[in-house]
Coordinates of C-alpha atoms in Angstrom, one line a residue:
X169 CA -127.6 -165.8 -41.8
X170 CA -126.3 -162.6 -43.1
X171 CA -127.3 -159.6 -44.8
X172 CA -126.8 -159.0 -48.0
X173 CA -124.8 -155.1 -48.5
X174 CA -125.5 -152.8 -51.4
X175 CA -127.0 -151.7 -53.8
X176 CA -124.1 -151.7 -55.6
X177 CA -123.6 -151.3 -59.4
X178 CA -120.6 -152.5 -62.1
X179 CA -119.5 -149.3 -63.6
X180 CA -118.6 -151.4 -67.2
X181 CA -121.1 -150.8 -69.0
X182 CA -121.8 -147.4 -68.0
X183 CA -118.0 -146.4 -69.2
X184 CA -118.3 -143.8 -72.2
X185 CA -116.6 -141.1 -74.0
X186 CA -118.9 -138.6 -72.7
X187 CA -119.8 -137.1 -69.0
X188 CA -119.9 -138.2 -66.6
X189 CA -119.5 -141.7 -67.3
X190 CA -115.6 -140.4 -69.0
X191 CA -113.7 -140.6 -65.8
X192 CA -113.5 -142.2 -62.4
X193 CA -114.4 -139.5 -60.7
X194 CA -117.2 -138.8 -62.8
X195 CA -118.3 -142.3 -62.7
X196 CA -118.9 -142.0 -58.4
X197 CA -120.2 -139.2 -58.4
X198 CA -123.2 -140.6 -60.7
X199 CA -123.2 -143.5 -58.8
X200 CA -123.0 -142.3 -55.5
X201 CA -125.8 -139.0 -56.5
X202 CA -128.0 -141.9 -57.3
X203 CA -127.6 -143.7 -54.0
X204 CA -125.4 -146.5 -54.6
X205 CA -123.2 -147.6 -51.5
X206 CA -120.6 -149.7 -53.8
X207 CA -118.7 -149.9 -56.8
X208 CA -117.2 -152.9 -58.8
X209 CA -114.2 -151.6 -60.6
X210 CA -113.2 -153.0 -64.4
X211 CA -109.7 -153.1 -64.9
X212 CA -109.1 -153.0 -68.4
X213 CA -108.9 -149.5 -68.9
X214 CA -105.7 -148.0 -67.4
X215 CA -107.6 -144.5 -66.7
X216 CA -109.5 -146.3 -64.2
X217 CA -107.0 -148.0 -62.6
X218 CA -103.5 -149.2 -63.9
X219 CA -102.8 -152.6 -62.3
X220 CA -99.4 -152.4 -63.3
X221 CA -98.8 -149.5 -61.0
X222 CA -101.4 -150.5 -58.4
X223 CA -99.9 -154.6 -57.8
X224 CA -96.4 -152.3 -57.2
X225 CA -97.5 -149.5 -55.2
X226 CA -99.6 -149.2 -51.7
X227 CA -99.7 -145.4 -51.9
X228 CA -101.5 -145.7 -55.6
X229 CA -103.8 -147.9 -54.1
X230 CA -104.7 -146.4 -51.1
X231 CA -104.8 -143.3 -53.2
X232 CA -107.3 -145.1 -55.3
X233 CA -109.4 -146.2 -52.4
X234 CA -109.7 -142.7 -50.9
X235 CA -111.2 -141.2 -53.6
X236 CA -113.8 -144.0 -53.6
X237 CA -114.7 -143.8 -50.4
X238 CA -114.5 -139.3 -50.9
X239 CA -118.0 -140.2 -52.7
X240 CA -119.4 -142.7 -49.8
X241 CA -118.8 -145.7 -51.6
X242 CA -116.6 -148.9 -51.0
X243 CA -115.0 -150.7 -53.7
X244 CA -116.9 -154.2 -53.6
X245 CA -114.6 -156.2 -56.0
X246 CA -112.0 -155.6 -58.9
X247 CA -113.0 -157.1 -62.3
X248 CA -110.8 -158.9 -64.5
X249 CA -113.5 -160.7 -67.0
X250 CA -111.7 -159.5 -70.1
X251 CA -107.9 -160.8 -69.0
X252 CA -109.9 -164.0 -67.4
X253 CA -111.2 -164.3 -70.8
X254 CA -107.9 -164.1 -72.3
X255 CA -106.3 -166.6 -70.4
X256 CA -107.8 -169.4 -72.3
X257 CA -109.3 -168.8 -75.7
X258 CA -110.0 -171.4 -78.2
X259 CA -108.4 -170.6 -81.8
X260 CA -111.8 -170.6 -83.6
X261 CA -112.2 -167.1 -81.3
X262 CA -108.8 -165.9 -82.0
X263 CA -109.7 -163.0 -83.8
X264 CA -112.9 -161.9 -82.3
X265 CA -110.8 -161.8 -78.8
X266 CA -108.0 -160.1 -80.1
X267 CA -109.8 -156.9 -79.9
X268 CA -109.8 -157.2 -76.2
X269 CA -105.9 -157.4 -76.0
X270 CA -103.5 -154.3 -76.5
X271 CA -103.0 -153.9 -80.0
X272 CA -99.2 -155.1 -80.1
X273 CA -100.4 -158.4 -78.8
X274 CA -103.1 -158.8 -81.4
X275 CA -102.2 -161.7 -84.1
X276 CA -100.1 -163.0 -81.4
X277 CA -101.8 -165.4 -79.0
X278 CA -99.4 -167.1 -76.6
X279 CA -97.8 -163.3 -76.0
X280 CA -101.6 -162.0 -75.6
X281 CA -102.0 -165.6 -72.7
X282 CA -99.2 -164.5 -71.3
X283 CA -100.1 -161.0 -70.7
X284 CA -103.7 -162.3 -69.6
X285 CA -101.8 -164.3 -66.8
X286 CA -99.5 -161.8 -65.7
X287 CA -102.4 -159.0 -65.4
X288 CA -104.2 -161.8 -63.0
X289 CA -101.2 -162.2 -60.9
X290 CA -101.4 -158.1 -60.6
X291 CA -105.1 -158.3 -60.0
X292 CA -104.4 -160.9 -56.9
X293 CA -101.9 -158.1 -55.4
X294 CA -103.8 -155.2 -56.2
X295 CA -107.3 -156.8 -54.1
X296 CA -104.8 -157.5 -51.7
X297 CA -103.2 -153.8 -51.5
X298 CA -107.0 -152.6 -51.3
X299 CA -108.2 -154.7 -48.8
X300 CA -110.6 -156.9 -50.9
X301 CA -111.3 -160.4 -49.9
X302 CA -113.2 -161.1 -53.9
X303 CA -112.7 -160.9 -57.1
X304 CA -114.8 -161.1 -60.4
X305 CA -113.5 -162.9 -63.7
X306 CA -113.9 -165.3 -66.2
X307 CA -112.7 -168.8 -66.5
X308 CA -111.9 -168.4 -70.5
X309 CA -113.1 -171.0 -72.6
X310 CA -111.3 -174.3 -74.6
X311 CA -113.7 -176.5 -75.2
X312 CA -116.7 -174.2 -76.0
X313 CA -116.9 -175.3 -79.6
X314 CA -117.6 -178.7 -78.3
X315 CA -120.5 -177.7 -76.1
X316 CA -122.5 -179.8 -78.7
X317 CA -121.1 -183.1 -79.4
X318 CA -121.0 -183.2 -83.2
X319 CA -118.8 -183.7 -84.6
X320 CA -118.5 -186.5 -82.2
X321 CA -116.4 -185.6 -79.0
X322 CA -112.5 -187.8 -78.9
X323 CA -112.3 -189.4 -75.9
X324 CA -110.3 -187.5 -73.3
X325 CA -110.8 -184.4 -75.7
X326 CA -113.2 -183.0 -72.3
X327 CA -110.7 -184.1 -69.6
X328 CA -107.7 -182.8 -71.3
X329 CA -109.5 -179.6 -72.0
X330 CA -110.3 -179.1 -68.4
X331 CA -106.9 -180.1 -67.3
X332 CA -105.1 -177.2 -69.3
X333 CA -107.7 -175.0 -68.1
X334 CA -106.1 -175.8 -64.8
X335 CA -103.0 -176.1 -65.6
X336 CA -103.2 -172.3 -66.5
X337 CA -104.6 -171.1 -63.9
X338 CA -103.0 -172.5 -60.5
X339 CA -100.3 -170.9 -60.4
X340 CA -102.7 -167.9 -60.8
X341 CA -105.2 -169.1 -57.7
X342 CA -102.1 -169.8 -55.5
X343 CA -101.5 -165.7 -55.7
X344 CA -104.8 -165.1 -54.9
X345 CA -105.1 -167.4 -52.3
X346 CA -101.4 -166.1 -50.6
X347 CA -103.1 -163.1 -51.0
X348 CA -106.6 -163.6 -48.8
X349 CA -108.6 -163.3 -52.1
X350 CA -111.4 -165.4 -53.2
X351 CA -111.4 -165.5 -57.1
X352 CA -115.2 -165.6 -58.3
X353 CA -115.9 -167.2 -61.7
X354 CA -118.7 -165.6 -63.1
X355 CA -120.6 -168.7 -64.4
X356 CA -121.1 -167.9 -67.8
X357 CA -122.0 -169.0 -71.8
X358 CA -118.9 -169.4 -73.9
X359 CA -116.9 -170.2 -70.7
X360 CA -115.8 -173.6 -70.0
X361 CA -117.2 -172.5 -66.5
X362 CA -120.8 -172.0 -67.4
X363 CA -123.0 -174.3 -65.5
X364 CA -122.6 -176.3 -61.8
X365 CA -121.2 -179.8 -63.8
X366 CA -118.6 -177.3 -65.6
X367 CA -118.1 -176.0 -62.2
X368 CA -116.9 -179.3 -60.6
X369 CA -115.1 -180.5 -63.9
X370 CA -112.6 -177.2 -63.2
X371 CA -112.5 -177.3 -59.2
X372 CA -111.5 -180.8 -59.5
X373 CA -109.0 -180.6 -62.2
X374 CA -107.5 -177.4 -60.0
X375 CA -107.3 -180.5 -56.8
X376 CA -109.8 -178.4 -55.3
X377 CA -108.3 -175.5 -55.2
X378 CA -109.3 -173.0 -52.0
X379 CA -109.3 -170.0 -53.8
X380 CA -112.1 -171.1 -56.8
X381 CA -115.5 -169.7 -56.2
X382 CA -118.4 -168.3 -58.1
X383 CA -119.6 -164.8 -59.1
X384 CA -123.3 -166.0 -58.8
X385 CA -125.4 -164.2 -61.7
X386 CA -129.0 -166.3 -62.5
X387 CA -129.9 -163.9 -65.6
X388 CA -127.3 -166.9 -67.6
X389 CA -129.2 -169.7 -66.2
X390 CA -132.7 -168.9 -67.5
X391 CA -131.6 -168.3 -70.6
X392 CA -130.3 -172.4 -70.3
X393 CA -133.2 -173.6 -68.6
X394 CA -131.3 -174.5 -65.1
X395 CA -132.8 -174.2 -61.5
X396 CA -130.8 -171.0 -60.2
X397 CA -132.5 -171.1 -57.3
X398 CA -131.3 -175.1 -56.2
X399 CA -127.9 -173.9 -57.6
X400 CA -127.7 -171.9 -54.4
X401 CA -128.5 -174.6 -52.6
X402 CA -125.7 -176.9 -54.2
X403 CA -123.0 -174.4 -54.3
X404 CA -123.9 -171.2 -51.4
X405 CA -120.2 -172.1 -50.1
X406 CA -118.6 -171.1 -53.2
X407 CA -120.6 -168.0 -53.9
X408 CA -118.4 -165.2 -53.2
X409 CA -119.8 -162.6 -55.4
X410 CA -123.7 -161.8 -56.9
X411 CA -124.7 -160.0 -59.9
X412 CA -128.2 -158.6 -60.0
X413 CA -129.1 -159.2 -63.7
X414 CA -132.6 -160.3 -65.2
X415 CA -133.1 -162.1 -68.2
X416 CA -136.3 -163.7 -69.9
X417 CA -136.4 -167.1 -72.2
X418 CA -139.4 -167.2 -74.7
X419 CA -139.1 -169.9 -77.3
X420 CA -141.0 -169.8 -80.3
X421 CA -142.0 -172.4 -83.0
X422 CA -138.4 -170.8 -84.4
X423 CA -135.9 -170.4 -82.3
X424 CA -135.3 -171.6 -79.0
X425 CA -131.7 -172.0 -76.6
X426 CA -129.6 -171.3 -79.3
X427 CA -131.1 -168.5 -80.5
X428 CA -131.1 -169.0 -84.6
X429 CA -128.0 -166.5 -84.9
X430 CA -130.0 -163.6 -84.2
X431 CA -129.3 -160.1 -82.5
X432 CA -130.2 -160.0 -78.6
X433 CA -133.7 -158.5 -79.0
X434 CA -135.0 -161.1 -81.4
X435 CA -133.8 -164.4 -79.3
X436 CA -135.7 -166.0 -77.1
X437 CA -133.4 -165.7 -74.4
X438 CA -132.1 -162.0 -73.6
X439 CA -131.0 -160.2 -70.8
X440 CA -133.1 -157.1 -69.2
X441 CA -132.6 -154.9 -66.5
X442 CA -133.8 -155.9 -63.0
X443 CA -137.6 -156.2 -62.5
X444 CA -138.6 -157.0 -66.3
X445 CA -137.3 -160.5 -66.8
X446 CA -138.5 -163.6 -65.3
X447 CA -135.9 -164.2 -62.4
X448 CA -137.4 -164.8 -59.5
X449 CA -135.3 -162.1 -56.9
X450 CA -137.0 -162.4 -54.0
X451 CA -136.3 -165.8 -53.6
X452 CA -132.7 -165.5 -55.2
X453 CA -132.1 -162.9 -52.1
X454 CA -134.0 -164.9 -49.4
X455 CA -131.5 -168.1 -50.9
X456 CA -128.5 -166.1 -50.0
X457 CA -129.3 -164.7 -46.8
X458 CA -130.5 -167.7 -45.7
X459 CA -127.0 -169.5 -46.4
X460 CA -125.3 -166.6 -44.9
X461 CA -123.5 -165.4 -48.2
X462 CA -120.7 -162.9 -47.5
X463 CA -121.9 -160.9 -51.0
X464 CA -122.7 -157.3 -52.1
X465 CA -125.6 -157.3 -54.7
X466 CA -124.2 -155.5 -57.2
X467 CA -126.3 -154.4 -60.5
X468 CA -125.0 -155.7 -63.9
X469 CA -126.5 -153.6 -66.8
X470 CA -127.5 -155.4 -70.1
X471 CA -130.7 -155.2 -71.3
X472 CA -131.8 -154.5 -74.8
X473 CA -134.8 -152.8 -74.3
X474 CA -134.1 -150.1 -71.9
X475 CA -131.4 -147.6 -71.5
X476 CA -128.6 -147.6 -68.8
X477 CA -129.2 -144.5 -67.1
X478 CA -132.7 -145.9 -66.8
X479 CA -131.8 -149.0 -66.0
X480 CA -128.8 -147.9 -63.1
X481 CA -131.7 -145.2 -61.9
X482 CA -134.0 -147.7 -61.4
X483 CA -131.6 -150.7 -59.9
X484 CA -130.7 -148.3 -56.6
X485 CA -134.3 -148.9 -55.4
X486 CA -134.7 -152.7 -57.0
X487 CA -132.0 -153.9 -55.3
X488 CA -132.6 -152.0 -51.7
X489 CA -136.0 -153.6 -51.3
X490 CA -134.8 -156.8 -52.2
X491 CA -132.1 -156.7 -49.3
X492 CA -133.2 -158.8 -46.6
X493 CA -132.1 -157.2 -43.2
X494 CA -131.4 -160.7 -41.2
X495 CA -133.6 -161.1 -37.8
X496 CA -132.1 -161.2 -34.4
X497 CA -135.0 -163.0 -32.8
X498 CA -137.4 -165.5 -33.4
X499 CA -140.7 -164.5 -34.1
X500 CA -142.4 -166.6 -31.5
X501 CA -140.2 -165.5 -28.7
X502 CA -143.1 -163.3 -27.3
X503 CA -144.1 -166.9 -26.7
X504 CA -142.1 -167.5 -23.9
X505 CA -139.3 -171.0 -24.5
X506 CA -137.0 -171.1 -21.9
X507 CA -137.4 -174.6 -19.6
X508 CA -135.0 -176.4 -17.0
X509 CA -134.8 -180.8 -17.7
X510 CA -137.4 -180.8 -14.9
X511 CA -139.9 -179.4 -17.0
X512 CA -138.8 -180.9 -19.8
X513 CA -139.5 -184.6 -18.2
X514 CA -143.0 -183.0 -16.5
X515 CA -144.1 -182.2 -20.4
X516 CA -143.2 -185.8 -21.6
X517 CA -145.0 -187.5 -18.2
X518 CA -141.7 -188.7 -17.1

């Protein structure tokens, strides 16, 4: 078994055009006033951190850690969900991604994959330069128009779907993996990665490839109506990475998984902030230690009912009493245990 480390929080969300949440440095300082211990870093936005420079340079990057650690945090993993996105996106989404992608590669989608694909290959080398052993992504999605069979499904259309999926991004996990880095697929709706049977479909079609794992977040699999708790117990060895998010799923007469096209607040599945969902943390946590996850538990923000700062303010102490400090001893030790074979044959009359 093995202790869980944080809290730790995702700064993403929290990103904004006004203070502190408009730098870096303003960024760990908030987090680190309100007691976090760790930070998971976005990389889309260069003033955070250019990967371009930071897959090149050591000095950048140990640069970059320094003033991480100046506010007593570590850096718990680099996130690349938005170029993960981009590395596979289905043309029905074309335009709604494009906004995602520097605006000389919008309208242009094989230049805007190929950037995707390079900035991953960066991401691999930066983890590296920093010391990190995880990374959180996306898979990107092909097929996720034909999560619903109608109209009816080609044969093959599924296998050949996963197989590109694949095809795309080996060469991406052999980086990772010459670089010591696990990459963690946050298991997600509209990813072709979005449940455990997705899961296998890609690790297979990727010839099992070391260097897939899972960002583990259960907030997605309430709102599909999947155990997340046995989903540790088929898949601990892949989980890598843990987002502390809380959702709730209350269908109506209405509207049900699908959600009748509504905003988040009116569906009957939508995320909340930790505590006021129905995910079931405590024994999410005591899952994870139990299996000895190597994970921080870092807070993911989304909730359309309360506000970030609340929600971030409140996650420090959420997450700290959910950490399970593993036991060195048994608790009926006091009770004595320790026998030679002779007594072991005098208990059993032999």
């Amino acid at each position: 078994m093995q202790t869980i480390k944080g809290p730790a929080i995702f700064l993403a969300q929290f990103m904004d055009e006004k203070e502190p949440f408009n730098s870096l440095d303003g960024l760990c300082k908030w987090a680190s006033d309100l007691g976090y211990k760790g930070v998971q870093i976005p990389t889309l936005d260069k003033s955070i951190i250019d990967l371009d420079i930071a897959a090149e340079s050591q000095t950048y990057c140990d640069d970059f850690k320094e003033k991480i650690n100046s506010y007593g945090l570590e850096i718990t993993e680099l996130s690349t969900h938005i170029q993960g996105q981009l590395v596979a996106v289905h043309p029905a989404h074309d335009i709604m991604f494009d906004v995602f992608a520097p605006k000389e590669l919008q309208g242009k989608p094989k230049e805007r994959t190929a950037w995707a694909i390079d900035q991953m290959h960066k991401a691999a080398k930066t983890s590296n330069r920093l010391g990190l052993k995880a990374h959180a992504t996306f898979s990107g999605s092909l097929l996720w128009p034909a999560v619903h069979p109608w109209p009816q499904q080609p044969k093959g259309l599924i296998e050949l779907g996963f197989k590109e999926l694949a095809d795309r991004w080996k060469p991406i996990l052999n980086t990772f993996e010459d670089n010591g880095v696990a990459v963690c697929y946050e298991v997600h709706p509209v990813e072709d990665i979005h449940d455990g049977d997705t899961f296998e479909r890609f690790l297979e079609a990727t010839g099992n490839h070391k260097a897939v794992n899972i960002l583990y977040d259960p907030s997605h699999f309430v709102l599909q109506q999947l155990d997340y708790i046995k989903y540790i117990d088929h898949y601990h060895e892949f989980i890598k990475a843990f987002h502390v998010k809380d959702s709730e799923f209350n269908p109506t007469g209405k509207k049900g998984t699908f959600g009748g096209y509504n905003d988040w607040k009116d569906r009957a599945g939508r995320y909340r902030s930790p505590g006021d969902g129905q995910v079931d943390f405590k024994k999410v946590f005591s899952k994870l230690t139990e299996y000895g996850c190597d994970v921080w538990a870092v807070l993911e923000w989304e909730c359309v009912i309360k506000s970030p700062e609340q929600g971030a303010k409140e996650g420090v102490n959420f997450i700290q009493k959910h950490i399970i400090e593993v036991t060195n001893k048994r608790f009926d030790d006091f009770a004595g245990g320790e026998s030679d074979e002779n007594q072991l044959k005098q208990i059993l009359g032999l």
